[in-house]
């Protein structure tokens, strides 16, 4: 029961972080949006998102376990931020990584 409550809290926190980042992105505040995602990532997973770039998506799934789907939501928002910057190649890589984290 306690781990279920923890996961539900984490899901709520990730959803709030994604909503905050999306709002900043829609206002064109892309650096702030990226920082919001990075802060949520650090808080949720106790490691910096940029440090996870050296892991394969599969290794990241192993590391994060059931939290991987939460990480995928944050990566999707980062993809949207990169699209807003005009970097569709980076966005596509982030979306693919998110898809792998979701198990798809």
PDB file of C-alpha atoms in Angstrom:
ATOM      1  CA  UNK A   1       0.000   0.000   0.000  1.00  0.00           C
ATOM      2  CA  UNK A   2       2.788   2.414   0.881  1.00  0.00           C
ATOM      3  CA  UNK A   3       4.586   1.893  -2.450  1.00  0.00           C
ATOM      4  CA  UNK A   4       1.294   2.447  -4.295  1.00  0.00           C
ATOM      5  CA  UNK A   5       0.807   5.759  -2.470  1.00  0.00           C
ATOM      6  CA  UNK A   6       4.387   6.707  -3.328  1.00  0.00           C
ATOM      7  CA  UNK A   7       3.867   5.961  -7.024  1.00  0.00           C
ATOM      8  CA  UNK A   8       0.592   7.874  -7.084  1.00  0.00           C
ATOM      9  CA  UNK A   9       2.297  10.887  -5.497  1.00  0.00           C
ATOM     10  CA  UNK A  10       5.112  10.660  -7.999  1.00  0.00           C
ATOM     11  CA  UNK A  11       2.666  10.463 -10.917  1.00  0.00           C
ATOM     12  CA  UNK A  12       0.910  13.570  -9.611  1.00  0.00           C
ATOM     13  CA  UNK A  13       4.203  15.425  -9.211  1.00  0.00           C
ATOM     14  CA  UNK A  14       5.333  14.473 -12.711  1.00  0.00           C
ATOM     15  CA  UNK A  15       1.997  15.570 -14.170  1.00  0.00           C
ATOM     16  CA  UNK A  16       2.308  18.911 -12.388  1.00  0.00           C
ATOM     17  CA  UNK A  17       5.882  19.349 -13.653  1.00  0.00           C
ATOM     18  CA  UNK A  18       4.860  18.530 -17.217  1.00  0.00           C
ATOM     19  CA  UNK A  19       1.969  20.997 -16.993  1.00  0.00           C
ATOM     20  CA  UNK A  20       4.292  23.705 -15.649  1.00  0.00           C
ATOM     21  CA  UNK A  21       6.867  23.053 -18.381  1.00  0.00           C
ATOM     22  CA  UNK A  22       4.149  23.019 -21.054  1.00  0.00           C
ATOM     23  CA  UNK A  23       2.880  26.373 -19.853  1.00  0.00           C
ATOM     24  CA  UNK A  24       6.363  27.853 -19.955  1.00  0.00           C
ATOM     25  CA  UNK A  25       6.932  26.327 -23.397  1.00  0.00           C
ATOM     26  CA  UNK A  26       3.711  27.817 -24.729  1.00  0.00           C
ATOM     27  CA  UNK A  27       4.899  31.224 -23.492  1.00  0.00           C
ATOM     28  CA  UNK A  28       8.188  30.737 -25.354  1.00  0.00           C
ATOM     29  CA  UNK A  29      10.169  30.426 -22.118  1.00  0.00           C
ATOM     30  CA  UNK A  30      12.030  27.349 -23.334  1.00  0.00           C
ATOM     31  CA  UNK A  31      15.040  27.501 -21.020  1.00  0.00           C
ATOM     32  CA  UNK A  32      12.753  27.760 -17.998  1.00  0.00           C
ATOM     33  CA  UNK A  33      10.623  24.905 -19.330  1.00  0.00           C
ATOM     34  CA  UNK A  34      13.692  22.707 -19.691  1.00  0.00           C
ATOM     35  CA  UNK A  35      14.826  23.630 -16.168  1.00  0.00           C
ATOM     36  CA  UNK A  36      11.387  22.675 -14.813  1.00  0.00           C
ATOM     37  CA  UNK A  37      11.694  19.250 -16.423  1.00  0.00           C
ATOM     38  CA  UNK A  38      15.248  18.809 -15.159  1.00  0.00           C
ATOM     39  CA  UNK A  39      14.245  19.775 -11.615  1.00  0.00           C
ATOM     40  CA  UNK A  40      11.342  17.338 -11.651  1.00  0.00           C
ATOM     41  CA  UNK A  41      13.646  14.621 -12.991  1.00  0.00           C
ATOM     42  CA  UNK A  42      16.228  15.222 -10.258  1.00  0.00           C
ATOM     43  CA  UNK A  43      13.578  15.243  -7.564  1.00  0.00           C
ATOM     44  CA  UNK A  44      11.768  12.129  -8.794  1.00  0.00           C
ATOM     45  CA  UNK A  45      14.758   9.973  -9.643  1.00  0.00           C
ATOM     46  CA  UNK A  46      17.591  11.380  -7.486  1.00  0.00           C
ATOM     47  CA  UNK A  47      19.860  11.875 -10.474  1.00  0.00           C
ATOM     48  CA  UNK A  48      20.348  14.533 -13.098  1.00  0.00           C
ATOM     49  CA  UNK A  49      18.601  13.935 -16.408  1.00  0.00           C
ATOM     50  CA  UNK A  50      21.674  14.889 -18.401  1.00  0.00           C
ATOM     51  CA  UNK A  51      23.646  12.192 -16.575  1.00  0.00           C
ATOM     52  CA  UNK A  52      21.224   9.590 -17.920  1.00  0.00           C
ATOM     53  CA  UNK A  53      22.080  10.448 -21.542  1.00  0.00           C
ATOM     54  CA  UNK A  54      25.017   8.049 -21.311  1.00  0.00           C
ATOM     55  CA  UNK A  55      22.672   5.119 -20.560  1.00  0.00           C
ATOM     56  CA  UNK A  56      20.868   3.209 -23.251  1.00  0.00           C
ATOM     57  CA  UNK A  57      17.107   3.432 -22.953  1.00  0.00           C
ATOM     58  CA  UNK A  58      17.039  -0.231 -21.956  1.00  0.00           C
ATOM     59  CA  UNK A  59      19.587   0.346 -19.184  1.00  0.00           C
ATOM     60  CA  UNK A  60      17.552   3.316 -17.989  1.00  0.00           C
ATOM     61  CA  UNK A  61      14.451   1.108 -17.800  1.00  0.00           C
ATOM     62  CA  UNK A  62      16.416  -1.330 -15.644  1.00  0.00           C
ATOM     63  CA  UNK A  63      17.663   1.500 -13.438  1.00  0.00           C
ATOM     64  CA  UNK A  64      14.285   3.210 -12.969  1.00  0.00           C
ATOM     65  CA  UNK A  65      12.048   0.139 -12.851  1.00  0.00           C
ATOM     66  CA  UNK A  66       8.370   1.093 -12.510  1.00  0.00           C
ATOM     67  CA  UNK A  67       9.332   4.771 -12.491  1.00  0.00           C
ATOM     68  CA  UNK A  68      10.347   4.538 -16.162  1.00  0.00           C
ATOM     69  CA  UNK A  69       6.896   5.545 -17.408  1.00  0.00           C
ATOM     70  CA  UNK A  70       7.131   8.739 -15.356  1.00  0.00           C
ATOM     71  CA  UNK A  71      10.483   9.465 -16.941  1.00  0.00           C
ATOM     72  CA  UNK A  72       8.885   8.936 -20.350  1.00  0.00           C
ATOM     73  CA  UNK A  73       6.372  11.704 -19.670  1.00  0.00           C
ATOM     74  CA  UNK A  74       9.195  14.110 -18.893  1.00  0.00           C
ATOM     75  CA  UNK A  75      11.107  13.080 -22.018  1.00  0.00           C
ATOM     76  CA  UNK A  76       7.997  13.655 -24.123  1.00  0.00           C
ATOM     77  CA  UNK A  77       7.801  17.210 -22.802  1.00  0.00           C
ATOM     78  CA  UNK A  78      11.495  17.714 -23.530  1.00  0.00           C
ATOM     79  CA  UNK A  79      10.754  16.548 -27.063  1.00  0.00           C
ATOM     80  CA  UNK A  80       8.071  19.208 -27.383  1.00  0.00           C
ATOM     81  CA  UNK A  81      10.522  21.809 -26.053  1.00  0.00           C
ATOM     82  CA  UNK A  82      13.079  20.764 -28.673  1.00  0.00           C
ATOM     83  CA  UNK A  83      10.423  20.980 -31.374  1.00  0.00           C
ATOM     84  CA  UNK A  84       9.650  24.518 -30.212  1.00  0.00           C
ATOM     85  CA  UNK A  85      13.363  25.273 -30.606  1.00  0.00           C
ATOM     86  CA  UNK A  86      13.221  23.878 -34.122  1.00  0.00           C
ATOM     87  CA  UNK A  87      15.409  20.844 -33.368  1.00  0.00           C
ATOM     88  CA  UNK A  88      13.174  18.103 -34.754  1.00  0.00           C
ATOM     89  CA  UNK A  89      16.043  15.603 -34.836  1.00  0.00           C
ATOM     90  CA  UNK A  90      16.671  15.907 -31.103  1.00  0.00           C
ATOM     91  CA  UNK A  91      12.920  15.840 -30.484  1.00  0.00           C
ATOM     92  CA  UNK A  92      12.588  12.581 -32.429  1.00  0.00           C
ATOM     93  CA  UNK A  93      15.369  10.990 -30.353  1.00  0.00           C
ATOM     94  CA  UNK A  94      13.661  12.053 -27.119  1.00  0.00           C
ATOM     95  CA  UNK A  95      10.304  10.680 -28.293  1.00  0.00           C
ATOM     96  CA  UNK A  96      11.920   7.371 -29.242  1.00  0.00           C
ATOM     97  CA  UNK A  97      13.631   7.120 -25.858  1.00  0.00           C
ATOM     98  CA  UNK A  98      10.325   7.865 -24.132  1.00  0.00           C
ATOM     99  CA  UNK A  99       8.608   5.155 -26.179  1.00  0.00           C
ATOM    100  CA  UNK A 100      11.243   2.633 -25.095  1.00  0.00           C
ATOM    101  CA  UNK A 101      10.837   3.650 -21.444  1.00  0.00           C
ATOM    102  CA  UNK A 102       7.116   2.973 -21.762  1.00  0.00           C
ATOM    103  CA  UNK A 103       7.879  -0.510 -23.054  1.00  0.00           C
ATOM    104  CA  UNK A 104       6.796   0.211 -26.609  1.00  0.00           C
TER     105      UNK A 104
END
